Short mmCIF file of C-alpha atoms and ligand atoms in Angstrom, two decimals:
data_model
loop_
_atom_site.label_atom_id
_atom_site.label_comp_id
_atom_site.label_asym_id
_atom_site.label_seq_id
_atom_site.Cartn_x
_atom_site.Cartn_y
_atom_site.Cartn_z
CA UNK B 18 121.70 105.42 60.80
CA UNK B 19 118.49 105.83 63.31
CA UNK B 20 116.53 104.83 59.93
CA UNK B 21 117.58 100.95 60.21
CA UNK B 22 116.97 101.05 64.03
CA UNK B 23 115.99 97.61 65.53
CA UNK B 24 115.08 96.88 69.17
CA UNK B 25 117.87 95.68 71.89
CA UNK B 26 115.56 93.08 72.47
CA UNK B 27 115.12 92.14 68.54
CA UNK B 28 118.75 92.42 68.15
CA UNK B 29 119.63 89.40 70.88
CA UNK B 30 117.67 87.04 68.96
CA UNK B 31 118.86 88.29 65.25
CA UNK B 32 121.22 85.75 63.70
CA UNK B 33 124.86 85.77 64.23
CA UNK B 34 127.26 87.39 61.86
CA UNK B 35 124.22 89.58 60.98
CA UNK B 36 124.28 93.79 60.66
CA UNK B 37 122.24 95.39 63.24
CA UNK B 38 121.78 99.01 64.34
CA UNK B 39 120.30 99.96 67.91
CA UNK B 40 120.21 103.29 69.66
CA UNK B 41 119.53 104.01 73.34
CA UNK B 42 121.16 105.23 76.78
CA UNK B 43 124.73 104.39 77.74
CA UNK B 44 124.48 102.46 80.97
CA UNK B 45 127.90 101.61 81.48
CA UNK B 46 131.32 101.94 79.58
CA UNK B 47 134.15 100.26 80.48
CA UNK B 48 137.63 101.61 78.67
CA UNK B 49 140.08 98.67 78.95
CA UNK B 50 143.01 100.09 76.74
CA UNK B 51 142.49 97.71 73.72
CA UNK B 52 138.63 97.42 73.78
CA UNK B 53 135.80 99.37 75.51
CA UNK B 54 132.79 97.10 76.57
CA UNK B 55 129.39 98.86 76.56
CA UNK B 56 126.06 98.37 78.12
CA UNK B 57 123.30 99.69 76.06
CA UNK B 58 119.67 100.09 77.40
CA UNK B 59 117.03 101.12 75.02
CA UNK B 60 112.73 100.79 75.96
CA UNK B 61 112.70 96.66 75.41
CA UNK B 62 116.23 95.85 76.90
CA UNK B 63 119.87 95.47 77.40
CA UNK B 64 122.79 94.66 75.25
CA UNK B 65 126.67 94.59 75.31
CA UNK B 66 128.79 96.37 72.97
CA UNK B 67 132.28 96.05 72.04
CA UNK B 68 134.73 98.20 70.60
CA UNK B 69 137.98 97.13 69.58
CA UNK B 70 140.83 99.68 69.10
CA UNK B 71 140.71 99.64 65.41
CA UNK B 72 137.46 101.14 65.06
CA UNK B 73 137.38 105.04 63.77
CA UNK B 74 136.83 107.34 66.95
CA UNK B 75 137.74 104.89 68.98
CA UNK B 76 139.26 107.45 71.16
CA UNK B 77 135.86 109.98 71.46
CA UNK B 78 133.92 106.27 72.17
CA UNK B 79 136.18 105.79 75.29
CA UNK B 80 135.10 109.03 76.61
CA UNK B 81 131.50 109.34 75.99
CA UNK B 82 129.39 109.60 79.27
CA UNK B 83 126.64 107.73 80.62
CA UNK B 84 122.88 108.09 80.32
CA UNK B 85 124.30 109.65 76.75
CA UNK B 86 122.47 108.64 73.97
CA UNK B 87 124.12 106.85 71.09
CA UNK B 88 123.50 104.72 67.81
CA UNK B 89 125.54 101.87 66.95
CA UNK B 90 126.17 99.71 64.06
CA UNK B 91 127.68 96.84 64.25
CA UNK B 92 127.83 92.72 63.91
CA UNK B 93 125.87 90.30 65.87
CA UNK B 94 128.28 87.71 67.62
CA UNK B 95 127.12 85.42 70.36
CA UNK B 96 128.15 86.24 73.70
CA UNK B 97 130.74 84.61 75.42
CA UNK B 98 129.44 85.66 78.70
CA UNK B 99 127.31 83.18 80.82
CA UNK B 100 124.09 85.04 80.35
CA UNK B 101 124.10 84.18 76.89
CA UNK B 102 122.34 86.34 74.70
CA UNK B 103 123.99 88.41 71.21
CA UNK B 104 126.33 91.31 71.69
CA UNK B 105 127.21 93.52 69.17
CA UNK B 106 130.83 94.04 67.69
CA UNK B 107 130.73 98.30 67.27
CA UNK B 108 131.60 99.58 63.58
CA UNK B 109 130.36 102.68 63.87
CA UNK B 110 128.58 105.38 66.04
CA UNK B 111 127.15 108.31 66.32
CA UNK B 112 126.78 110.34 69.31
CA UNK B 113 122.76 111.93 69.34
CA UNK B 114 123.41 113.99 72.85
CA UNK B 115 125.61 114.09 75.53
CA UNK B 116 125.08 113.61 79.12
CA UNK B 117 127.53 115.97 81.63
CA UNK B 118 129.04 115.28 84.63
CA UNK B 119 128.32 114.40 86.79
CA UNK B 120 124.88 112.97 86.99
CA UNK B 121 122.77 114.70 89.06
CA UNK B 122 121.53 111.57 90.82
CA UNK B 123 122.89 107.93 90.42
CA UNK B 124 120.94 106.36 88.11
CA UNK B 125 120.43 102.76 88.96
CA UNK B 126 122.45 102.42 91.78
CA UNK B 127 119.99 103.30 94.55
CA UNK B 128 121.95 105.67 96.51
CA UNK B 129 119.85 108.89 95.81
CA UNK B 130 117.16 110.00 98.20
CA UNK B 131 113.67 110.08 96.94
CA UNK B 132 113.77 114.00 97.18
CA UNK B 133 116.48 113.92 94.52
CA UNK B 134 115.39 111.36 92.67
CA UNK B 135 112.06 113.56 92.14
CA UNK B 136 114.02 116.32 91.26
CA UNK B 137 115.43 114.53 88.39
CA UNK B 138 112.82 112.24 87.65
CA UNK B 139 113.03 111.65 83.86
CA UNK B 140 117.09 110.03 84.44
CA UNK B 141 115.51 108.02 87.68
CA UNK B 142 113.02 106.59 85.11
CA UNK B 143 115.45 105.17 83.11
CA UNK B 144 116.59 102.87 85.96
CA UNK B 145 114.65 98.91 85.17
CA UNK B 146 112.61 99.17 87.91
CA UNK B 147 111.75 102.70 88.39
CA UNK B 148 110.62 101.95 84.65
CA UNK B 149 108.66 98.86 85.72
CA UNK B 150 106.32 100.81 87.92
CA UNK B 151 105.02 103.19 85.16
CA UNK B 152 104.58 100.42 82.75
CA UNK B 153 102.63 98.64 85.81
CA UNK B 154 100.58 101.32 86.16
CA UNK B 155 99.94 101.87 82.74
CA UNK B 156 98.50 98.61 81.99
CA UNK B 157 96.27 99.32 85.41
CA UNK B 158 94.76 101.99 83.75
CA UNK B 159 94.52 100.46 80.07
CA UNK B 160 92.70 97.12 82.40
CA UNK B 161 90.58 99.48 84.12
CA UNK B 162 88.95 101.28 81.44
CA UNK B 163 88.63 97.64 79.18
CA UNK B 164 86.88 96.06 82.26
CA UNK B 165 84.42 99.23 82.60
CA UNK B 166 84.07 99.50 78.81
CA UNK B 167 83.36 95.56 78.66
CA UNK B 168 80.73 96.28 81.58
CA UNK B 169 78.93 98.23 79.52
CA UNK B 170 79.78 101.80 81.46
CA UNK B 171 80.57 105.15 79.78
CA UNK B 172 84.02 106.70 80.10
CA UNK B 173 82.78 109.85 81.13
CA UNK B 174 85.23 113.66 81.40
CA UNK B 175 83.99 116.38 83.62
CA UNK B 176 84.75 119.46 84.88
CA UNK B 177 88.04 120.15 87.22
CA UNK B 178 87.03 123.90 87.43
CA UNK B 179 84.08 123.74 89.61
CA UNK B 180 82.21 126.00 91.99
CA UNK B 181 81.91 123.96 95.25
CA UNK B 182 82.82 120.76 96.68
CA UNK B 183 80.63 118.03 98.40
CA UNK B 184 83.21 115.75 100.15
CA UNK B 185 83.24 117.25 103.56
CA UNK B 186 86.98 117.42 105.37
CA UNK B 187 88.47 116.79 102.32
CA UNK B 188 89.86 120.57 101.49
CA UNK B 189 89.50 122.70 98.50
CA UNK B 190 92.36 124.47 96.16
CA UNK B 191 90.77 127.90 95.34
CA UNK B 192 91.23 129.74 92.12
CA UNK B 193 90.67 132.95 90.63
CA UNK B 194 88.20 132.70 87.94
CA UNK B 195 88.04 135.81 86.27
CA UNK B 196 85.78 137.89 88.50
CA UNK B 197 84.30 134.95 90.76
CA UNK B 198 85.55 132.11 92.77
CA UNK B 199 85.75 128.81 91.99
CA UNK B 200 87.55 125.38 93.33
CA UNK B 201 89.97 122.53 91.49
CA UNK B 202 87.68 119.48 91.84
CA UNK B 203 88.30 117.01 94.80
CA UNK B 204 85.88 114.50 93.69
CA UNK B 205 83.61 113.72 90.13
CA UNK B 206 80.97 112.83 92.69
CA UNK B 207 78.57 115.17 91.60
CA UNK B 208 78.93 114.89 88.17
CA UNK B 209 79.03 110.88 87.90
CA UNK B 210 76.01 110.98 89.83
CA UNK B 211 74.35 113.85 87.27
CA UNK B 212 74.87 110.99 84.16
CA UNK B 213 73.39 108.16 86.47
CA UNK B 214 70.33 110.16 85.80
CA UNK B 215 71.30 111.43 82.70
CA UNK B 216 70.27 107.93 81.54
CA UNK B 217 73.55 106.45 80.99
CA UNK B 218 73.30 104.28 84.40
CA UNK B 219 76.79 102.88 84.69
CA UNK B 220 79.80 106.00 84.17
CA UNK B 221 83.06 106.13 85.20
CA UNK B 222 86.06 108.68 85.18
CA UNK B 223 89.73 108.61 85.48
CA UNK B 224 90.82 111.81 86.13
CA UNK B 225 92.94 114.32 88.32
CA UNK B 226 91.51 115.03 91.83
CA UNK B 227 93.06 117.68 93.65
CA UNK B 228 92.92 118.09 97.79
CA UNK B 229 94.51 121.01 99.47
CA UNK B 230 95.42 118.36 102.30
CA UNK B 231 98.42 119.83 104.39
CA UNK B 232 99.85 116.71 105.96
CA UNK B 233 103.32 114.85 104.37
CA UNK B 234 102.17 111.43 104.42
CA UNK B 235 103.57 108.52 102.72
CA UNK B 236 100.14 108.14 101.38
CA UNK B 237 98.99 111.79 100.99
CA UNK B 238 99.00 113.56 97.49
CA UNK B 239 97.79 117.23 96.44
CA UNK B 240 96.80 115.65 93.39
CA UNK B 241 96.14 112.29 92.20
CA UNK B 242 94.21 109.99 89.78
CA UNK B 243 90.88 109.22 90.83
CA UNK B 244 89.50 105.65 89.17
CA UNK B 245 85.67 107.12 89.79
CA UNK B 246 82.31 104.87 89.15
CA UNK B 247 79.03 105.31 89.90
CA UNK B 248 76.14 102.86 89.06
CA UNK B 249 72.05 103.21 88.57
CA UNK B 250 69.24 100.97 89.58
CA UNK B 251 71.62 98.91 92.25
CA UNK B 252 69.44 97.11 95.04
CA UNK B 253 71.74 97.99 97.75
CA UNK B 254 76.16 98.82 97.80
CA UNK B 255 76.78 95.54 97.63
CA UNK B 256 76.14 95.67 93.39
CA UNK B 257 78.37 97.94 94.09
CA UNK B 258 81.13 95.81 95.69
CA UNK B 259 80.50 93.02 93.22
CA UNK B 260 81.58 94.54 90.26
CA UNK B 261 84.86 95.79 92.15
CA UNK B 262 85.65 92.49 93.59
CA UNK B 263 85.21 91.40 89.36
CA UNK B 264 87.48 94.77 88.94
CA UNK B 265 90.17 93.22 91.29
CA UNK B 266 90.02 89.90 89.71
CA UNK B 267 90.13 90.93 86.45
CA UNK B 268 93.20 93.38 86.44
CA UNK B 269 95.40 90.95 89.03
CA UNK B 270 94.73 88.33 86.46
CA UNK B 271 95.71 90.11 83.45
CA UNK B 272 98.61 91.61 85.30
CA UNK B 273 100.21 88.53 86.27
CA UNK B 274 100.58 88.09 82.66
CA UNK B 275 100.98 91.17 80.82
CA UNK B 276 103.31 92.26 83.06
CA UNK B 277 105.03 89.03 84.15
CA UNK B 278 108.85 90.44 83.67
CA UNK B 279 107.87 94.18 85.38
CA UNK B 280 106.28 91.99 88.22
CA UNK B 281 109.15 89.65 88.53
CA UNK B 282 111.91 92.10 88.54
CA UNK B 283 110.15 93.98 91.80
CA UNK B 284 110.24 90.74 93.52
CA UNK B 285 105.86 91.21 93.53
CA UNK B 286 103.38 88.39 93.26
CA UNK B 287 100.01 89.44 94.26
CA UNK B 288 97.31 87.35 95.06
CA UNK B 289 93.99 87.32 93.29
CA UNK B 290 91.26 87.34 95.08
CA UNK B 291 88.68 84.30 95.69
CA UNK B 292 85.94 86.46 97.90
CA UNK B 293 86.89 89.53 99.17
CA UNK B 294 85.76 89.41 102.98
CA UNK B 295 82.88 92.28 103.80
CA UNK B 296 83.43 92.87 107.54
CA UNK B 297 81.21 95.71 109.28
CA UNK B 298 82.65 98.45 111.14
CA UNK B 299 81.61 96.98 114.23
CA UNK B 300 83.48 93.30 113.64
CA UNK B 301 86.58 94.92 111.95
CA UNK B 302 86.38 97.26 115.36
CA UNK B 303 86.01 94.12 117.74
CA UNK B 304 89.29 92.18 115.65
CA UNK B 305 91.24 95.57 116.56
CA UNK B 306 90.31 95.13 120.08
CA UNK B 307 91.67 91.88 120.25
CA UNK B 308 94.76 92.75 119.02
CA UNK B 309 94.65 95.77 121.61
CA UNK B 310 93.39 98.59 119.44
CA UNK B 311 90.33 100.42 120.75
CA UNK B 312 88.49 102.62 119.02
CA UNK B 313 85.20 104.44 119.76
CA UNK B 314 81.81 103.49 117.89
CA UNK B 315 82.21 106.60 115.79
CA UNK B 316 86.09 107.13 115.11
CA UNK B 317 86.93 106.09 111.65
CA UNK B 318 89.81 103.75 111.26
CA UNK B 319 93.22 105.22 111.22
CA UNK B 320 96.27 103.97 109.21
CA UNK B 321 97.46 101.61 112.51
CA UNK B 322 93.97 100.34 112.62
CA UNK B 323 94.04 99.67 108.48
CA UNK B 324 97.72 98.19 108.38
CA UNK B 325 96.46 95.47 111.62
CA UNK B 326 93.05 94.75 109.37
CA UNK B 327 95.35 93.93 106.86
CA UNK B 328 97.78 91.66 108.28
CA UNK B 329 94.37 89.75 110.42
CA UNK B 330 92.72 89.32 106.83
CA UNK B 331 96.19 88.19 105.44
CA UNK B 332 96.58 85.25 108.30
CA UNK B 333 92.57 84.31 108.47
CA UNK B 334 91.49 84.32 105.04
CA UNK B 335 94.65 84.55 102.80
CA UNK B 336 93.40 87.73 101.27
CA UNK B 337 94.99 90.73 100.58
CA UNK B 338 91.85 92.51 100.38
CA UNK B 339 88.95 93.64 102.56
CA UNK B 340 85.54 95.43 102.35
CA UNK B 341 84.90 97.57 105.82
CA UNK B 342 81.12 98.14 105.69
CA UNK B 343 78.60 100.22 107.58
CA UNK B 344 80.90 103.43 108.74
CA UNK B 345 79.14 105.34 111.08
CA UNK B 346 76.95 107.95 110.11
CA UNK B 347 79.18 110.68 111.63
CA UNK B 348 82.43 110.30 109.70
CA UNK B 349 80.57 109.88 106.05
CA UNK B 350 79.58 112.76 103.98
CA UNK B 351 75.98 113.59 103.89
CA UNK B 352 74.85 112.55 100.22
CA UNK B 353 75.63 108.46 101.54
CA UNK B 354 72.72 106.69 102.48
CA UNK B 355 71.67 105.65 105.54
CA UNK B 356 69.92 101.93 106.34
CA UNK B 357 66.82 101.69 107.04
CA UNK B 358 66.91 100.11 110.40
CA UNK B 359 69.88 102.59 111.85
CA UNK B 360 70.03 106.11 111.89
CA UNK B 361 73.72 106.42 112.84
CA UNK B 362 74.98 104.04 110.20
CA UNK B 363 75.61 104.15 106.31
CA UNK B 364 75.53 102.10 103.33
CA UNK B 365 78.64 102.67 102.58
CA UNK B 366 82.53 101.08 102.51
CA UNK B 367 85.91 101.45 102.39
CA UNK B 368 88.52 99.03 100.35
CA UNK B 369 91.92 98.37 102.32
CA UNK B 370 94.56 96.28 99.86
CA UNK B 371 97.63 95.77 102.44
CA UNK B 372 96.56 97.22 105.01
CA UNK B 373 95.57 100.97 103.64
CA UNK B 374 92.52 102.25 102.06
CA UNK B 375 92.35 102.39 98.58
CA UNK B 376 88.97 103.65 97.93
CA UNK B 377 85.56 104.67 99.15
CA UNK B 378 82.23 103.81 98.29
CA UNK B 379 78.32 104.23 99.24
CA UNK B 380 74.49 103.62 98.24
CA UNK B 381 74.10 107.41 97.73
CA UNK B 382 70.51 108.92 98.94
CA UNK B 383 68.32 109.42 96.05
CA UNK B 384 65.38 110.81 97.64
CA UNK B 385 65.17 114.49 97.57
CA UNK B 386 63.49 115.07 100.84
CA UNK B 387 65.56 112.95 102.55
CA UNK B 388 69.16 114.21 100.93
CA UNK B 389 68.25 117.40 101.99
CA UNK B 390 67.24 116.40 105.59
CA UNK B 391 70.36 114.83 105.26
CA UNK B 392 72.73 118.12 103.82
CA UNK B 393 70.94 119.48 106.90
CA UNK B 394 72.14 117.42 109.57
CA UNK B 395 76.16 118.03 108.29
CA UNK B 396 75.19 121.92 108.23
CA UNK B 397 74.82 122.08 104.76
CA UNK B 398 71.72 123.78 102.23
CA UNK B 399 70.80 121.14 99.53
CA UNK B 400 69.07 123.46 97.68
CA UNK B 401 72.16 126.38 97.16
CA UNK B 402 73.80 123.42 95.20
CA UNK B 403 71.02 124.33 92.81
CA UNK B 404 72.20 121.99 90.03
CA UNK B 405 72.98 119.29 92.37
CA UNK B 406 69.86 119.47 93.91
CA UNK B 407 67.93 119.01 90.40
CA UNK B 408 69.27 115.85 89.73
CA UNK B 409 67.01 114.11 92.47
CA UNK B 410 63.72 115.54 91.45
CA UNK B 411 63.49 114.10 88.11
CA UNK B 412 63.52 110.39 88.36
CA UNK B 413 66.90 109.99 90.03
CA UNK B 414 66.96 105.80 90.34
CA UNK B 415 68.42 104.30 93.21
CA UNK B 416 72.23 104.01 92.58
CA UNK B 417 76.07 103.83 94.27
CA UNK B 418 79.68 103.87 93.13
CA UNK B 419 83.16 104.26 94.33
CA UNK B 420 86.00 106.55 94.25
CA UNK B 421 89.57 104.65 94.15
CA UNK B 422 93.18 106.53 94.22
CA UNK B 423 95.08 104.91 91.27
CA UNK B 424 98.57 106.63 92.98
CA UNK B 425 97.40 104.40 96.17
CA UNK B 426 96.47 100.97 94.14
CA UNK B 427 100.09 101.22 92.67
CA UNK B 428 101.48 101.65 96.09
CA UNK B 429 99.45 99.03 97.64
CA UNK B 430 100.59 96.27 94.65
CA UNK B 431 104.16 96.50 94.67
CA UNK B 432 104.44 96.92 98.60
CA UNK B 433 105.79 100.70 97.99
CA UNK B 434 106.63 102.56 101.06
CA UNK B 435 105.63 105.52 99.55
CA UNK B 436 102.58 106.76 97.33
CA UNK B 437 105.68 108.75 95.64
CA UNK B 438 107.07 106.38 94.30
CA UNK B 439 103.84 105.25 92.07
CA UNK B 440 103.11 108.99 90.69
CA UNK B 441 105.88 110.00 88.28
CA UNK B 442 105.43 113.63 89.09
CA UNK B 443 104.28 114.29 92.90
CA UNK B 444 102.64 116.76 94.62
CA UNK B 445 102.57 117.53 97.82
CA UNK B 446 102.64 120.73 100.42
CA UNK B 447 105.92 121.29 99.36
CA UNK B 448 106.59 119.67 95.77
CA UNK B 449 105.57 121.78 93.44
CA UNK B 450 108.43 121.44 90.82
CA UNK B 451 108.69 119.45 88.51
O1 4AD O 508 87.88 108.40 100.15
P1 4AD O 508 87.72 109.53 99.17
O2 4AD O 508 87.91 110.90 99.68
O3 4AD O 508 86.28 109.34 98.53
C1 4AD O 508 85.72 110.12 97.52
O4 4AD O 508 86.34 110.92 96.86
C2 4AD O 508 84.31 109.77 97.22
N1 4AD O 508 83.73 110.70 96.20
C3 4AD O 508 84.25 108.38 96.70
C4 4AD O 508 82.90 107.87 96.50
O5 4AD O 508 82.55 107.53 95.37
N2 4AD O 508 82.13 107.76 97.56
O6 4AD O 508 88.72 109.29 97.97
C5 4AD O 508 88.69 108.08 97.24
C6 4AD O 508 90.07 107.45 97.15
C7 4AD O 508 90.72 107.09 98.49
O7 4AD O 508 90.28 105.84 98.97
C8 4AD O 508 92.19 107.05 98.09
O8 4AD O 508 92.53 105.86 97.42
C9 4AD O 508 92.26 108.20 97.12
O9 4AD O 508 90.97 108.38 96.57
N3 4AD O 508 92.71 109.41 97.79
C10 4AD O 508 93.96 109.88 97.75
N4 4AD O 508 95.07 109.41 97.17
C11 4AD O 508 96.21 110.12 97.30
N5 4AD O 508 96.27 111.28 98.00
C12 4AD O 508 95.18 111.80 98.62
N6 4AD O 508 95.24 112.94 99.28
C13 4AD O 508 93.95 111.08 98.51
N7 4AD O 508 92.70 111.30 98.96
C14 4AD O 508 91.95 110.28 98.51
MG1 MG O 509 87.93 107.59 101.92
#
């Protein structure tokens, strides 16, 4: 029967009085001595069924289970129901597996705790708008890489097996590797910088990054997807933040189409962005202050201090986006560079959609002499990072990129209150299953 399958979503349009076959996950039967209605959901939709008492089996169709997978054939009749639509009059079935009872979670009707829902994750996805996330974030990452690849950057894959990290605070997963040491990546950085040089000037990466961070946030993953970039010959980081305000643009636009009905049913309408404010350190420190926040010159901005930037941005400039520029020296990791004209500062920025940081970005320091002056300062010797180190005496060109958290950009769209929720498969200090 699966041979002549069509589509739920093919099948509502098909001409009455037709024969159609459709397959899928039972997500409600309803036994009503003489007939049993049925709602079938397959990957493009929903549709009713009806059996009538005649039918062969009718018995064993009463008491299949849901989330069991079936195919159906049947006859196309126009619903009588006010949504309208085709249902499908049930002439025969086949049961393909199963489900027992009782579910292990409630699929659908939103009772079960995100713990359980994890647990189970492959019946949660089944639930509409569970479902709508993933295929939100996989057109974010099919965007992505088009606007990169129409940008003329190369997709770039490097090593997650590495021997040492470079972004400082952020912690390291070690691993045995056969008789040495070595680290899961928590950052491309190196190696996106490496192909700068290597003469392809604009590379990106998405990719797993792994930080042994242990704090349960609702923001905090073990691993996630890093959207990585890096760019040669810029004149300062604001090339940098050009092409990621065009980034932002493009993908919001596309989204708001391509994914019109995923959008719609999670009640989301993002705005696009028209400029994306660029607000120093020290202005985005004296808003806070206003609103009763103080922080010190060199504290970096903590999640309060990035959910009150959001909302001020939101009422002032209708933006759900903002640009933080010139962190302080002190928080930054040693490879950004620093302006001319101020020794405690950096070229550098962080991205906040809604009120959390999304990503991080920088000029990095090309110059040899002054990197390592630099690696010096944060306790660190350039030159034992011997392959790092090589990339800046062989006509290294000025350049800068970003590092973005796919997990987070999710989150930050759809208003999630957790970054769980955007990652099918989570891990955290404590989720390591499944
Ligand atoms: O801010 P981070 O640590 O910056 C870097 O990795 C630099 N190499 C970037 C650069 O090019 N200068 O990480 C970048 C982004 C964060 O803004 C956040 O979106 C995400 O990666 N991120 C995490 N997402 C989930 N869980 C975590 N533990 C994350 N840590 C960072
Ligand atoms: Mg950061």
């Amino acid at each position: 029967m699966l041979a002549n399958r069509i589509l739920i979503r093919d099948a509502l349009v098909k001409n009455p009085s037709s024969e159609a076959v459709v397959s899928g996950w039972i997500k409600q039967i309803k036994p009503l001595g003489k007939l049993i209605f049925i709602t079938l959901r397959d990957r493009s939709g929903e549709i009713q069924l009806i059996a009538k008492k005649e039918l062969d089996n009718f018995k064993v169709l009463s008491k299949v289970t849901r989330e069991s997978s079936l195919v159906f054939k049947g006859n196309i009749q126009e619903s009588k129901q006010k949504s309208g639509g085709n249902e499908l009059e049930i002439k025969d079935f086949e049961i393909l597996n199963q489900a027992e009872t009782p579910l292990p979670i409630d699929v659908g009707a939103g009772t079960s705790n995100i713990d359980k829902r994890l647990d189970h994750r492959f019946l949660d996805t089944r639930e509409e708008k569970i479902n709508a996330i993933f295929k939100i974030r996989s057109k974010i990452y099919k965007l992505t890489t088009d606007f990169f690849d129409d940008n003329d950057f190369t997709n770039i894959t490097t090593p997650k097996i590495t021997s040492a990290g470079v972004e400082s605070g952020a912690e390291l997963f070690e691993m045995k590797y056969f008789n040495k040491k070595a680290y899961l990546s928590q950052s491309p950085q190196i190696y996106k910088q490496m192909f700068v040089a290597g003469g392809f000037e604009r590379v990106y990466e998405l990719a797993p990054v792994f930080r042994a961070e242990n704090s349960n946030t609702t923001r905090h993953l073990t691993e996630f997807t890093g959207i990585d970039m890096e760019m040669g010959f810029i004149q300062s980081e604001s090339d940098v933040m050009d092409v990621i305000e065009e980034l932002f643009k493009f993908i919001l636009n596309k989204l708001k189409k391509e994914c019109k009905r995923e959008l719609e049913l999670l009640g989301v309408n993002p705005i696009v962005p028209k400029k994306i404010p660029r607000l120093s350190m020290k202005e985005v420190k004296e808003m806070l202050s206003e609103k009763g926040k103080s922080l010190l010159e060199s504290d970096d901005l903590d999640s309060e201090a990035e959910s009150i930037i959001g909302k001020i941005i939101k009422e002032k400039y209708n933006e759900e986006f903002v640009f933080v520029t010139n962190y302080p020296w002190e928080i930054r990791p040693f490879y950004h560079m620093k302006p001319e004209d101020d020794k405690n500062g950096t070229k550098s920025f962080d991205l906040i959609w809604n009120g959390v940081e999304i990503a991080t970005g920088a000029q990095r320091e090309h110059r040899y002499n002054i990197l390592k002056e630099q690696a010096k300062e944060k306790g660190i010797n350039l030159d034992e990072m011997e392959s790092y180190a090589e990339i800046f005496k062989f006509g290294c060109p000025p350049h800068g990129g970003i590092g973005l958290g796919l997990d987070r950009m999710v989150q930050r769209l759809l208003n999630l209150d957790n970054v769980r929720e955007a990652i099918l498969l989570p891990r955290d200090p404590e989720r390591l299953t499944p």
